[in-house]
Structures are given as structure tokens and as C-alpha cells.
Coordinates of C-alpha atoms in Angstrom, one line a residue:
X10 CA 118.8 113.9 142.3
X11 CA 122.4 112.9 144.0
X12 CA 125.3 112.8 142.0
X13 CA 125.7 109.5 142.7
X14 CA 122.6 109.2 140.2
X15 CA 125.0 109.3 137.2
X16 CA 127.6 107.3 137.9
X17 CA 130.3 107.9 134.7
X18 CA 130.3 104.1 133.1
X19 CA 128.7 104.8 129.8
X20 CA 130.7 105.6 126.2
X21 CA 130.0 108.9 123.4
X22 CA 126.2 107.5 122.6
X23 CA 124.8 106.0 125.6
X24 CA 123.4 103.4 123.5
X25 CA 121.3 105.9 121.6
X26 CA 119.3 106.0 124.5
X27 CA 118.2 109.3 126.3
X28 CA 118.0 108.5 130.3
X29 CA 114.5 107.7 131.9
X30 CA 113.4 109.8 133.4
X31 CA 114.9 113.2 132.4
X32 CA 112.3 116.2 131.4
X33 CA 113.2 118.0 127.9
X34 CA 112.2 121.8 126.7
X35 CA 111.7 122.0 123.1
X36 CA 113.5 124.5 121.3
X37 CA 112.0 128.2 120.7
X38 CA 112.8 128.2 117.3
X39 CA 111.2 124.8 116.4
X40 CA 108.2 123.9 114.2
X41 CA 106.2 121.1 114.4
X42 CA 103.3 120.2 111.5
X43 CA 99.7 120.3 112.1
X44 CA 99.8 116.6 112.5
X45 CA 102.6 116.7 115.1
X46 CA 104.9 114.5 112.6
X47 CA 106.9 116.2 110.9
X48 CA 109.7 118.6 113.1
X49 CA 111.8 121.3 111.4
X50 CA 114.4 123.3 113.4
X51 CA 117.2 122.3 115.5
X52 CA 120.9 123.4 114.8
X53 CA 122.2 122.7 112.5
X54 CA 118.6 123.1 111.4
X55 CA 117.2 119.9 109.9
X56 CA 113.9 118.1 109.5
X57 CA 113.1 115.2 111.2
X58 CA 109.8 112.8 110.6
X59 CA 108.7 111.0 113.9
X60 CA 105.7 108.0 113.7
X61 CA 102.3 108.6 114.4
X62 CA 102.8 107.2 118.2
X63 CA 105.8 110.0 119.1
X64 CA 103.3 112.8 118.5
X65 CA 101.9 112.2 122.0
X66 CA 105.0 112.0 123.5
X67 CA 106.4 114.9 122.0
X68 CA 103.6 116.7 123.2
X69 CA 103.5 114.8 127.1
X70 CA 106.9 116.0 126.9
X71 CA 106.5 119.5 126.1
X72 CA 104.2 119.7 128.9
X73 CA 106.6 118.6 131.3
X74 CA 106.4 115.4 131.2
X75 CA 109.3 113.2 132.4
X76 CA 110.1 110.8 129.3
X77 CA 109.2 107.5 130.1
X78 CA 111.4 104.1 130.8
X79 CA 110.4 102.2 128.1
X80 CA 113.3 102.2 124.9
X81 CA 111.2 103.1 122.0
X82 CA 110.7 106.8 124.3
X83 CA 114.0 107.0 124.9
X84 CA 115.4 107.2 121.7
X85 CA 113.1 109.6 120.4
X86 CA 114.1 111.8 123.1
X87 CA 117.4 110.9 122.2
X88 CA 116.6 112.0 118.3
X89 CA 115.5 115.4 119.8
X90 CA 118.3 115.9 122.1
X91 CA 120.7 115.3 119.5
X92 CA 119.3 117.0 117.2
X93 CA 119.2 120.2 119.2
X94 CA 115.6 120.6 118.8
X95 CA 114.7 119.3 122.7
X96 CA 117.7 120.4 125.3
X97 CA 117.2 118.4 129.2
X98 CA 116.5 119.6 131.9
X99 CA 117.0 118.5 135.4
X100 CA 116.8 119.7 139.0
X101 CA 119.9 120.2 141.0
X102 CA 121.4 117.6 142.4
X103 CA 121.7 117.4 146.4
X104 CA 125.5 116.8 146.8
X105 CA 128.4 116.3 144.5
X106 CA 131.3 114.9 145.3
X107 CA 133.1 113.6 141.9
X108 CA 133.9 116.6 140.8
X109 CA 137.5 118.0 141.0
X110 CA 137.8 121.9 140.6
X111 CA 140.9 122.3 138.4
X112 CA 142.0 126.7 138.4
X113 CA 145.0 127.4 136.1
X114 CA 146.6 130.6 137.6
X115 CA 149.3 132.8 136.4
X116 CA 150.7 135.6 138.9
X117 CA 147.3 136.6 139.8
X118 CA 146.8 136.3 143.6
X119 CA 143.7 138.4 144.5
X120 CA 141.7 137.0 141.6
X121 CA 142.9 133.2 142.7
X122 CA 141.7 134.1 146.2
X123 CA 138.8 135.6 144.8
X124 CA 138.0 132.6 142.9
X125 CA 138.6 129.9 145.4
X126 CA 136.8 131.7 148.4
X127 CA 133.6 131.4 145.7
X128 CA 134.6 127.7 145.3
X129 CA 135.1 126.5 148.8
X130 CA 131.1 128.5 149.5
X131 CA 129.7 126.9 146.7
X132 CA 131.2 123.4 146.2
X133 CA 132.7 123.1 150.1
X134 CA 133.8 119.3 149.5
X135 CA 135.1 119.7 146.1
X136 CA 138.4 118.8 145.9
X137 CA 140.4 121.7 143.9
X138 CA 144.1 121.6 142.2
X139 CA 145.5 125.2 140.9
X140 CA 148.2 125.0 138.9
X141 CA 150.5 127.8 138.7
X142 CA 152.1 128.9 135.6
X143 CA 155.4 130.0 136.0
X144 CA 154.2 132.9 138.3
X145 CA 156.9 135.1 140.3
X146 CA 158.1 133.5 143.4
X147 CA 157.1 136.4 145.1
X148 CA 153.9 136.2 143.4
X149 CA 152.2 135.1 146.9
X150 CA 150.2 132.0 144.9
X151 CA 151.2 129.1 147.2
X152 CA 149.9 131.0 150.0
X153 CA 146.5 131.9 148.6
X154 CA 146.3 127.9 147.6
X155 CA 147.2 127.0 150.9
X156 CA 144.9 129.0 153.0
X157 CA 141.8 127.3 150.9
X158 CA 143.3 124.1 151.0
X159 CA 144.0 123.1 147.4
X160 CA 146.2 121.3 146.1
X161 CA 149.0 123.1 144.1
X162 CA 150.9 122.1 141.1
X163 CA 153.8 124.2 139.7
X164 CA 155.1 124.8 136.3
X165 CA 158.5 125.9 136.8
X166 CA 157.8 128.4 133.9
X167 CA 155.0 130.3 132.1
X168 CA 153.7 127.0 129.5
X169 CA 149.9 129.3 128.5
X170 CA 147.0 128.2 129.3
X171 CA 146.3 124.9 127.5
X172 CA 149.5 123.5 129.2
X173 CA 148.6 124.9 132.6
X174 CA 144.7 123.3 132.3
X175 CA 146.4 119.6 130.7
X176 CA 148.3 119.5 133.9
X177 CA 145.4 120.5 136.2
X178 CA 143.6 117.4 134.4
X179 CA 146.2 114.5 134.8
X180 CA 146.1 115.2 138.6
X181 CA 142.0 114.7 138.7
X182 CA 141.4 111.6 140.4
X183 CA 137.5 112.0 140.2
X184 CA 135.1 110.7 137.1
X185 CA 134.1 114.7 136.1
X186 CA 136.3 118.0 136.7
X187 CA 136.0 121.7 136.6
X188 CA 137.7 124.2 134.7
X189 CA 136.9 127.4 136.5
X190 CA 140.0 130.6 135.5
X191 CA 140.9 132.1 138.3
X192 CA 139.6 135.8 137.1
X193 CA 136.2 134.2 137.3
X194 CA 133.1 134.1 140.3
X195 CA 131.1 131.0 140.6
X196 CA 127.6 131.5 141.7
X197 CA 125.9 129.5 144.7
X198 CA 124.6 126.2 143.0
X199 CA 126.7 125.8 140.3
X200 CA 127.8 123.0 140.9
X201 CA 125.0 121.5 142.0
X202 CA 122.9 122.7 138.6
X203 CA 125.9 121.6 136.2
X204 CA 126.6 118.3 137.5
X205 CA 123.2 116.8 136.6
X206 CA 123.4 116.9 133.5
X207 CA 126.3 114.5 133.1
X208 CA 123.3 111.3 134.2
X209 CA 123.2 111.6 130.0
X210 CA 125.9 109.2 129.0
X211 CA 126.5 111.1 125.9
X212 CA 127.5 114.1 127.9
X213 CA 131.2 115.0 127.5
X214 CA 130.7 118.6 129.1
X215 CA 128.6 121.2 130.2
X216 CA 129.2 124.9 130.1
X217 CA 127.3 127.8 131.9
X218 CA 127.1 131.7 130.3
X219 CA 129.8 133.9 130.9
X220 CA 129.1 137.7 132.3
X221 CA 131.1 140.5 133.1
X222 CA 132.1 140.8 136.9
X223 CA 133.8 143.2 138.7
X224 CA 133.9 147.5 139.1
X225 CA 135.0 147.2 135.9
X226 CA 131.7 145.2 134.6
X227 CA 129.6 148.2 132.3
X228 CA 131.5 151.3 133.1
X229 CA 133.5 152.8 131.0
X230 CA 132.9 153.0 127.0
X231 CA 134.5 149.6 126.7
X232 CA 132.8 148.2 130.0
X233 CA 129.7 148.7 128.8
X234 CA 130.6 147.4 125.6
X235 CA 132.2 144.4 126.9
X236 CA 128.6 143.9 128.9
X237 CA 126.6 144.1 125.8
X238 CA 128.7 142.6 123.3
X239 CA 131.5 140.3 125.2
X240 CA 132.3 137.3 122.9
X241 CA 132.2 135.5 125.6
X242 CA 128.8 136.0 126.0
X243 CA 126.8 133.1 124.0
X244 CA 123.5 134.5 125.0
X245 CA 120.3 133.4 126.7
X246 CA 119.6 130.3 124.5
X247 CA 120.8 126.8 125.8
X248 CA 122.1 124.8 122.8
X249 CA 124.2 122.6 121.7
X250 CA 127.8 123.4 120.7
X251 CA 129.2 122.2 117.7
X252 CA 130.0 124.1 114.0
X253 CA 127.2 125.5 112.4
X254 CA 125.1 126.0 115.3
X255 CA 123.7 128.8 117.0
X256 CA 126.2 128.5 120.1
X257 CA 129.4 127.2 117.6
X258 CA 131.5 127.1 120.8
X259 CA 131.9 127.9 125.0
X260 CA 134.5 129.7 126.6
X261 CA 136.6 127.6 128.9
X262 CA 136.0 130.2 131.7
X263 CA 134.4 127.2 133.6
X264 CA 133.8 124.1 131.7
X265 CA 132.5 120.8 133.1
X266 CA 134.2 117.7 131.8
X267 CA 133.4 114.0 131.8
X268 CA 137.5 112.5 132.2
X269 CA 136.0 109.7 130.5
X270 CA 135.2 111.7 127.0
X271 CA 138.7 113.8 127.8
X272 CA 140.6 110.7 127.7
X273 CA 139.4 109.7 124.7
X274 CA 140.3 112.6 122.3
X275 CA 143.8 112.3 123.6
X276 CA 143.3 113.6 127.3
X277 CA 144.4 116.9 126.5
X278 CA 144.1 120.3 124.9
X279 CA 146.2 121.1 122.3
X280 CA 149.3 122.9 123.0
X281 CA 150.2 124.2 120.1
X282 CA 147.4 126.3 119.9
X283 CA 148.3 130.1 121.2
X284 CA 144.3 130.9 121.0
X285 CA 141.2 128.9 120.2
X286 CA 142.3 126.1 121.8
X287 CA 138.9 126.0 123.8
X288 CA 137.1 125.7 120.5
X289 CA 139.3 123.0 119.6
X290 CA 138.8 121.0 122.5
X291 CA 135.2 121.2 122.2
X292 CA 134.7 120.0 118.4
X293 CA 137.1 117.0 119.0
X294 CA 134.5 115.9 122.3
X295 CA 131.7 116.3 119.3
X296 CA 134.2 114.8 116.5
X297 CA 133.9 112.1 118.5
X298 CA 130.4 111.7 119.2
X299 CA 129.8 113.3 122.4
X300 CA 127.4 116.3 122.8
X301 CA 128.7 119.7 124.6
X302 CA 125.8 121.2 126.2
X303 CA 125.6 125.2 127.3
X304 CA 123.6 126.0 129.8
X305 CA 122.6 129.7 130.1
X306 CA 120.2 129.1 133.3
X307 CA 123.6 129.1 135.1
X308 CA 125.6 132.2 135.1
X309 CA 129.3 132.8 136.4
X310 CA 130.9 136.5 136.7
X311 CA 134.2 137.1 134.5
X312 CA 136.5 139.9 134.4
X313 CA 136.1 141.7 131.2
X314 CA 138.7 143.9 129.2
X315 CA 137.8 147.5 129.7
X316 CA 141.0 149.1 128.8
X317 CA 141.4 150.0 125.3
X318 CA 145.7 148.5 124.6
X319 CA 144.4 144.5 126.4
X320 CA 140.9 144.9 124.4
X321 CA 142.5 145.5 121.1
X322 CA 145.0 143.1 121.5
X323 CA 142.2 140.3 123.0
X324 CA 140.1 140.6 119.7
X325 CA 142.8 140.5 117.4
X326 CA 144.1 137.2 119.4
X327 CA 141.1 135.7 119.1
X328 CA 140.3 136.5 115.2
X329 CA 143.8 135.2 114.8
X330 CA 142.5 131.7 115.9
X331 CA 139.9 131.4 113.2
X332 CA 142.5 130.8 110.6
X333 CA 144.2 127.9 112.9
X334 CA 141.0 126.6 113.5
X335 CA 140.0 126.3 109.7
X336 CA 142.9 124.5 109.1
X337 CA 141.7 121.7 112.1
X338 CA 138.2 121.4 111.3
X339 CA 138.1 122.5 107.7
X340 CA 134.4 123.9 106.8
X341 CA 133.4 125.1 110.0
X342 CA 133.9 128.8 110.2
X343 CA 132.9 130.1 106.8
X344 CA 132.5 134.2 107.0
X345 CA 128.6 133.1 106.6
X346 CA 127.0 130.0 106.3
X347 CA 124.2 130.9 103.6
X348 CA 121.5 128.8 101.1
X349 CA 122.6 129.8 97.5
X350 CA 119.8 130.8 96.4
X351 CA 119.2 132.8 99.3
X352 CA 121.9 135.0 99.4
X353 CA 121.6 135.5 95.8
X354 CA 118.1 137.2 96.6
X355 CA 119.1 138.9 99.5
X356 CA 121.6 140.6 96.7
X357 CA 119.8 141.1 93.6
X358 CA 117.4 142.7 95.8
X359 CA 119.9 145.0 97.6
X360 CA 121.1 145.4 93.9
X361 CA 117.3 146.6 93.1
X362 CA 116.6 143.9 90.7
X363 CA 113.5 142.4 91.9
X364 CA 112.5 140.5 88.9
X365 CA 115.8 138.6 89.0
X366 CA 115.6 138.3 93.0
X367 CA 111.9 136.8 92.7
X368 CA 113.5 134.2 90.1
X369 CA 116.1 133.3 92.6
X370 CA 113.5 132.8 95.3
X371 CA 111.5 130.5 92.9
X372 CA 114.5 128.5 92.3
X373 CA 115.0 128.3 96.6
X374 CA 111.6 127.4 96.7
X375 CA 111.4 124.4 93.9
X376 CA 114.9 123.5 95.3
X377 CA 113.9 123.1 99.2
X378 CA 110.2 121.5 97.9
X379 CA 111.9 118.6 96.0
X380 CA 113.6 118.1 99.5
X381 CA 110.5 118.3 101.9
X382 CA 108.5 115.9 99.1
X383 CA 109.0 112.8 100.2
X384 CA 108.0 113.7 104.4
X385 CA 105.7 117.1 104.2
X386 CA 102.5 116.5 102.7
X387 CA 102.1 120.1 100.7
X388 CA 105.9 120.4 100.4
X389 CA 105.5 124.3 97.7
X390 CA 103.8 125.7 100.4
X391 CA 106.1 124.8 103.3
X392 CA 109.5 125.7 101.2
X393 CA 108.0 129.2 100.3
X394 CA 107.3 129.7 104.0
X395 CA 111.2 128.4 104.9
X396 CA 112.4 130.7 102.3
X397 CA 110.2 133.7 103.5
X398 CA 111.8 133.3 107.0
X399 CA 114.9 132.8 106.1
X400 CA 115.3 135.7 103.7
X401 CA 115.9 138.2 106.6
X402 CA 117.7 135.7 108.4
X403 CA 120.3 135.1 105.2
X404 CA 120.5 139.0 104.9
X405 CA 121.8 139.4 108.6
X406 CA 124.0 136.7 108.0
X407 CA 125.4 138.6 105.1
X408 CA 125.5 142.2 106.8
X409 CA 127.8 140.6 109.1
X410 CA 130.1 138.8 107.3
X411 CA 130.6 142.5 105.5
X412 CA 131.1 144.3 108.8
X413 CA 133.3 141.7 110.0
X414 CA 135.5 140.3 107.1
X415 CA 134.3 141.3 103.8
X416 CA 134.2 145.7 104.4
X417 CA 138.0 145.9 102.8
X418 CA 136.9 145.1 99.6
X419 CA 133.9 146.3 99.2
X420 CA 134.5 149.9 100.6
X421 CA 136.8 150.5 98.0
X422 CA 134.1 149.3 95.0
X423 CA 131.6 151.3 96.4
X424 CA 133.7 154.6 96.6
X425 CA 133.8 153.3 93.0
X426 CA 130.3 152.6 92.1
X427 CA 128.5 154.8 93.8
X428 CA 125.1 153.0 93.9
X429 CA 126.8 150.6 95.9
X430 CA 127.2 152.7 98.9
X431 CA 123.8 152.8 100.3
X432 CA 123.6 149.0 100.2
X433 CA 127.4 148.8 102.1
X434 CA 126.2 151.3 104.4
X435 CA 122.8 149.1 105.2
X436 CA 124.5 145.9 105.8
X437 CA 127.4 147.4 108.2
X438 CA 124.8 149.6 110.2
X439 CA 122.1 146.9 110.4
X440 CA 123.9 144.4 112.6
X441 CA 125.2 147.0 114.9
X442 CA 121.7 148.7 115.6
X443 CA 120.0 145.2 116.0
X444 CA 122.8 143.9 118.6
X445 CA 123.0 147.3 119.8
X446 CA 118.7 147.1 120.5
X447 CA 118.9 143.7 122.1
X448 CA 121.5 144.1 124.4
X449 CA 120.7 143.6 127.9
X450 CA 122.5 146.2 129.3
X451 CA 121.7 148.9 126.5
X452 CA 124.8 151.3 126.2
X453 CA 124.5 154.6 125.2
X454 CA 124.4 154.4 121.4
X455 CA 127.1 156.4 121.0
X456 CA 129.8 155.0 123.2
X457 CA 128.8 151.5 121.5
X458 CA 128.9 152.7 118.3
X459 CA 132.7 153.7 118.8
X460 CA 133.1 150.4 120.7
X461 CA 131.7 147.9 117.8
X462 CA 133.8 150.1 115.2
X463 CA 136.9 149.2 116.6
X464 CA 135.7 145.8 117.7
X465 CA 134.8 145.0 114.2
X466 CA 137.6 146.6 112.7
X467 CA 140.6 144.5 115.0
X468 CA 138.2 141.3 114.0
X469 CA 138.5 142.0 110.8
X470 CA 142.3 142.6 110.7
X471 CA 143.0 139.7 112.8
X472 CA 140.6 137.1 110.9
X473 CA 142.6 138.1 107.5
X474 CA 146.0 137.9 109.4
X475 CA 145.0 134.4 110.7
X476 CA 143.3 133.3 107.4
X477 CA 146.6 134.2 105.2
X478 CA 149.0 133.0 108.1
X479 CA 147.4 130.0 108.0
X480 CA 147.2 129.3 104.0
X481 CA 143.3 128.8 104.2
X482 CA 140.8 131.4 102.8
X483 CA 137.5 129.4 105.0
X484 CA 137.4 132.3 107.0
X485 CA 137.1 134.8 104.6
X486 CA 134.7 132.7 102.2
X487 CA 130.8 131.8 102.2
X488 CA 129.7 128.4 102.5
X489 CA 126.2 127.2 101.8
X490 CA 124.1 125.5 104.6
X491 CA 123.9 121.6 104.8
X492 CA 120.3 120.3 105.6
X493 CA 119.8 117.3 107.4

């Protein structure tokens, strides 16, 4: 399709209409019933009860299946879009030319050039505005502008980067812009695959997965750390972004936006932030009733970290921001995000009490059954199958929250109570094995395992620093999971 196929007119919603036409993948992770009715997944995971004439459809769909014109289609599709348990997909479009390229710079000259030579290839009638922040005179970045023709707006000091990306947005003239930093590579087609997705009305932005790039990308102990385990990194899943979800957030390393949706949460990112203002931006775009989409078929190259003084100081900075962000968007970064009776399981059994851990599954189970009664028609048998799978689920949920905020208290209760320590020892050597086992590029175990020690260790720090500095104890606090 052309870009001219989704002209920006609509408002957060679209009418609660999904477009015509658009083709939908159905989640991994969802289930559907025998009778095709009744749909459990999503995320946040829910359960959602279609009629007897959207089973076809959902199936039609899953198939391939464009989804149909007619309105009663379109908002089912629109149910299972915005529920996270269908994302769209569409082919690239065949020219884009609403889309401003907005690159924030600060004194870096060869990575601007770097980034704009990728630009002009890939997107050669985009019009692009780099906004320097404060650099150096002599810092050669009017030049590098210049020779690619973009526009260049100055700060006439260092602002950071939410001020320097706020000033890159009031000069975009054009319905949708681009956030791209200047230490990262766009890809050919980009562009071209990103902008499509914006024919959805409800679309405020659109974010692609973040890899290392660069001599420095997986070499080194912290290179091929940062390539296994960058938290930048939001994996091969597309989802929606919003709290509570598998993909909570995007990096802002390039970030589609409608100007539409911008404008309406104020036109801005907030200032005030230091770190996690990305995060920020995104939540009030879904506060608001827009979706964020990522979109991990689309990859861009980023400069990692890899030296040991910036990485340290990196991961603090960003566990620092947990804290701020609690205290904007209270609830939504708990140190896990568990089912009561759950996690009480997961313990007593880690505890060795089974008798008292099969009890507390009983209760999960009679608990989640009195909830699936009125819409599943054996409603026991489906909520002891939930709890089964999520059992190991809650207990990684768990193992991290100790290896990444809880490890300070309990080390020095296990040093106390000795039968404690094999349990503490599980749950912070589980995580790290299973992230370790997934990654793409597999590290040597060693070299990772000093890596994530550190890794988890600044996180830790930083998220406690953040929590206290900011008066809230979300961060460092479990919250239970909220079913829809």
C-alpha cells in the first residue's frame, strides 16, 4: 500500500473500528476453546467471549485472511487488536512521504553522519531535522547536517535528550515523524515497513527492536553481554506496549509517532525527567487511549555500552527511573506482578510444605473457576489448567524479583536460616541460566555470568535509590495480577 493509504484524520479509537482490509496474526501464547468461543491470552492476559458467528472469522483470519469491510468484522478485529491477543500485519508500503526524520545529536559527528547517510539510502525523500544539543562549536555537527541536507536546529546549550527530541517535534510539519538517535543504523525498508501501520487510526506509534551495532556489538565480556541481555532489547515477540505487558515499554532509539496523538498528551516529552522519559511518553499515548505497537520484524543497529565505567553507570540510570516512573503511573512497575495464591504456592513449596502449597493451589483454583463460570462451560477444569501453567510462570516471576530487588534482604536471612539458602540460591541462578540458554548470541557462560552479576547488582542498587528518592516503595513491592 502507499502511504497516502492512511491519511492521519482519525482520533485515539478510530471508532472502535479495526481498518478493512488489514490481515491480523494471532498471538503465540493464545488459547482458544474447543468451540472457538471463548479466547484466553493477550497482555495483560484476559479472557474474552466472542458469538457463535466470530468463530469463523477468527479462524478466516488466522489463515490469512484479510478482515472484511463489513462493521460487525471490524470490531472484532478491533477487540483482538486491542486486546493484544491478534497484532496487524501489513505489507510495506511503496513510498512515504509524511514522515519527518527528527535525530537529536549531542557532539557526536561520526555517529550523526553515520546515521543520516543510513537515512538519506533508506528514506531518500524524507525530510530530516537534527537538533544539536549544545555540542562544541568545533564539534563539526553543522557540517555533517549540511552535507545530507537536513535541516539543523540549535540549542545554544546542552538541554538532554527529552528537550533536544520536543524541539525536533515542533519543527515537523508532516502528519507522522521519526525519532531515530544518532548512534543508531536504520535498515533498508524501514520506513517503508513502519509507516503502514499508522492506516489503524488508533495508532499513536510504532517501534522496531533494537540490536547491538558496531565493532563493539558481542566482543568483549560486556559486548557479548550487551548482545544477549541489552535492555533495550524487547525480544522477538511483537506486542503491545503498555504496563503489565510482556513488552511494558520501547526504547526511543527510533520511534514512529502520529503528531496527531503527540499533540494531544501535551506535544511533548517530559523534561523533567533525567531517565525514563521514553517510558513516560509511551503510557501517556496509551493513558489516552492510543495503542503503541512494537514491531520486532523490523530491526535497527544501536551502539551498545561495552566498557565497564558507561555500563555501570547506564544501568544504575536507568533503575533510577523506576522510582520516578512509579510516582507518574502509580501500579505499574511492581518488583513482580503475581496471583496471590500463586505465589504463595510457588513459596510453601520452595519452603517444602507441600500439603500447605496444594491447599493454596485449591484456593487459586476455586478462586479463578468462580471467574471463568459464567463464560467457560467446565470452568474447575480450565482454572486447574491456568494454575498449572502459571505455577512455573509465577516462580520465574519471583526468582527475578529476588535477583533484581529483593537479594539484600533475603541474603542476610538465609546466612541466618540456613535452610533458606538453597531456595535463595535457586531463584537467583534460575533466571540467569534460562536467559543465559535463550540468548541469541549465547556467550560464554562464564563471561555472562560475571556480566548479569554486576548487571543485576547496579539494578538493584539503582531501583532502591530511585524507590527511596522518590518516596514510593512500588518498585520494591509485589502486586497481584488484574484479569480482564
Amino acid at each position: 500500500m502507499s502511504s497516502g493509504a492512511a491519511r492521519d484524520g482519525g482520533v485515539a479509537g478510530g471508532g472502535g473500528l479495526a481498518p478493512g482490509g488489514i490481515r491480523l496474526r494471532l498471538d503465540s501464547g493464545l488459547r482458544i476453546s474447543g468451540d472457538g468461543r471463548t479466547l484466553l491470552g493477550g497482555s495483560p492476559g484476559r479472557l474474552l467471549r466472542v458469538a457463535e458467528a466470530g468463530v469463523p472469522l477468527i479462524r478466516a483470519w488466522a489463515d490469512g485472511t484479510p478482515v472484511g469491510p463489513a462493521a460487525p468484522h471490524r470490531k472484532l478485529a478491533r477487540r483482538l487488536l486491542d486486546a493484544g491477543m491478534a497484532h496487524p500485519v501489513w505489507d510495506p508500503a511503496e513510498g512515504v512521504t509524511d514522515v519527518t526524520v527528527v535525530v537529536p545529536t549531542y557532539a557526536r559527528p561520526a555517529e550523526l553522519a553515520r546515521c543520516l547517510e543510513a537515512v538519506r539510502r533508506t528514506a531518500p525523500g524524507a525530510p530530516v531535522v537534527v537538533v544539536d544539543d549544545g555540542s562544541p562549536a568545533d564539534a563539526g555537527i553543522a557540517g555533517v547536517a549540511g552535507r545530507f541536507d537536513a535541516r539543523l536546529v540549535r540549542h545554544p546549550v546542552n538541554r538532554g535528550p527529552s528537550a533536544a527530541r520536543n524541539t525536533g517535534l515542533a519543527a515537523v510539519e508532516t502528519p507522522f515523524a521519526a525519532l531515530v538517535d544518532s548512534d543508531v543504523v536504520v535498515p533498508d525498508g524501514w520506513l517503508h515497513a513502519l509507516r503502514p501501520y499508522f492506516a489503524d487510526e488508533k495508532v499513536a506509534a510504532v517501534a522496531p527492536r533494537v540490536t547491538s551495532h558496531g565493532d563493539g556489538a558481542g566482543t568483549g565480556w560486556l559486548g557479548e553481554y550487551e548482545a544477549a541481555h541489552s535492555p533495550l532489547d524487547m525480544g522477538p515477540s511483537p506486542g503491545l506496549v503498555r504496563p503489565a505487558a510482556i513488552v511494558p515499554y520501547v526504547p526511543t532509539a527510533t520511534l514512529l509517532v502520529r503528531m496527531r496523538a503527540v499533540h494531544e498528551i501535551g506535544g511533548r516529552f517530559d523534561e523533567e525527567l533525567p531517565i525514563g522519559e521514553d517510558v513516560d511518553f509511551e503510557w501517556r499515548l496509551v493513558d489516552a487511549g492510543w495503542n503503541v505497537h512494537y514491531v520486532p520484524s523490523v530491526t535497527i543497529g544501536h551502539e551498545h555500552r561495552t566498557r565497564l565505567r558507561p555500563f555501570v553507570a547506564r544501568r544504575r540510570l536507568y533503575a533510577r527511573s523506576i522510582g520516578l516512573l512509579e510516582r507518574r503511573h502509580p501500579g505499574a512497575l511492581p518488583a513482580a506482578r503475581v496471583s496471590p495464591a500463586l505465589a504463595a504456592t510457588v513459596v510453601l513449596l520452595a519452603a517444602r510444605r507441600p500439603v500447605a502449597a496444594t491447599a493454596a493451589a485449591a484456593i487459586g483454583v476455586g478462586v479463578l473457576a468462580r471467574q471463568l463460570r459464567p463464560v467457560v462451560p467446565a470452568p474447575v477444569t480450565e482454572a486447574a489448567h491456568l494454575v498449572a501453567a502459571g505455577l512455573p510462570v509465577t516462580a520465574m516471576g519471583l526468582a527475578r524479583a529476588v535477583g533484581r530487588v529483593w537479594w539484600p534482604l533475603l541474603v542476610p536471612a538465609a546466612v541466618a536460616v540456613p535452610r533458606l539458602r538453597a531456595p535463595l540460591a535457586a531463584a537467583v541462578a534460575a533466571p540467569i541460566v534460562t536467559d543465559w540458554w535463550q540468548a541469541g548470541r549465547r556467550p560464554r557462560l562464564d563471561r555472562y555470568l560475571a556480566a548479569r552479576l554486576l548487571d543485576d547488582a547496579v539494578s538493584t542498587a539503582g531501583n532502591w535509590e530511585g524507590s527511596l528518592r522518590a518516596g514510593t516503595p512500588g518498585p520494591l513491592l509485589p502486586a497481584g495480577t488484574r484479569r480482564r
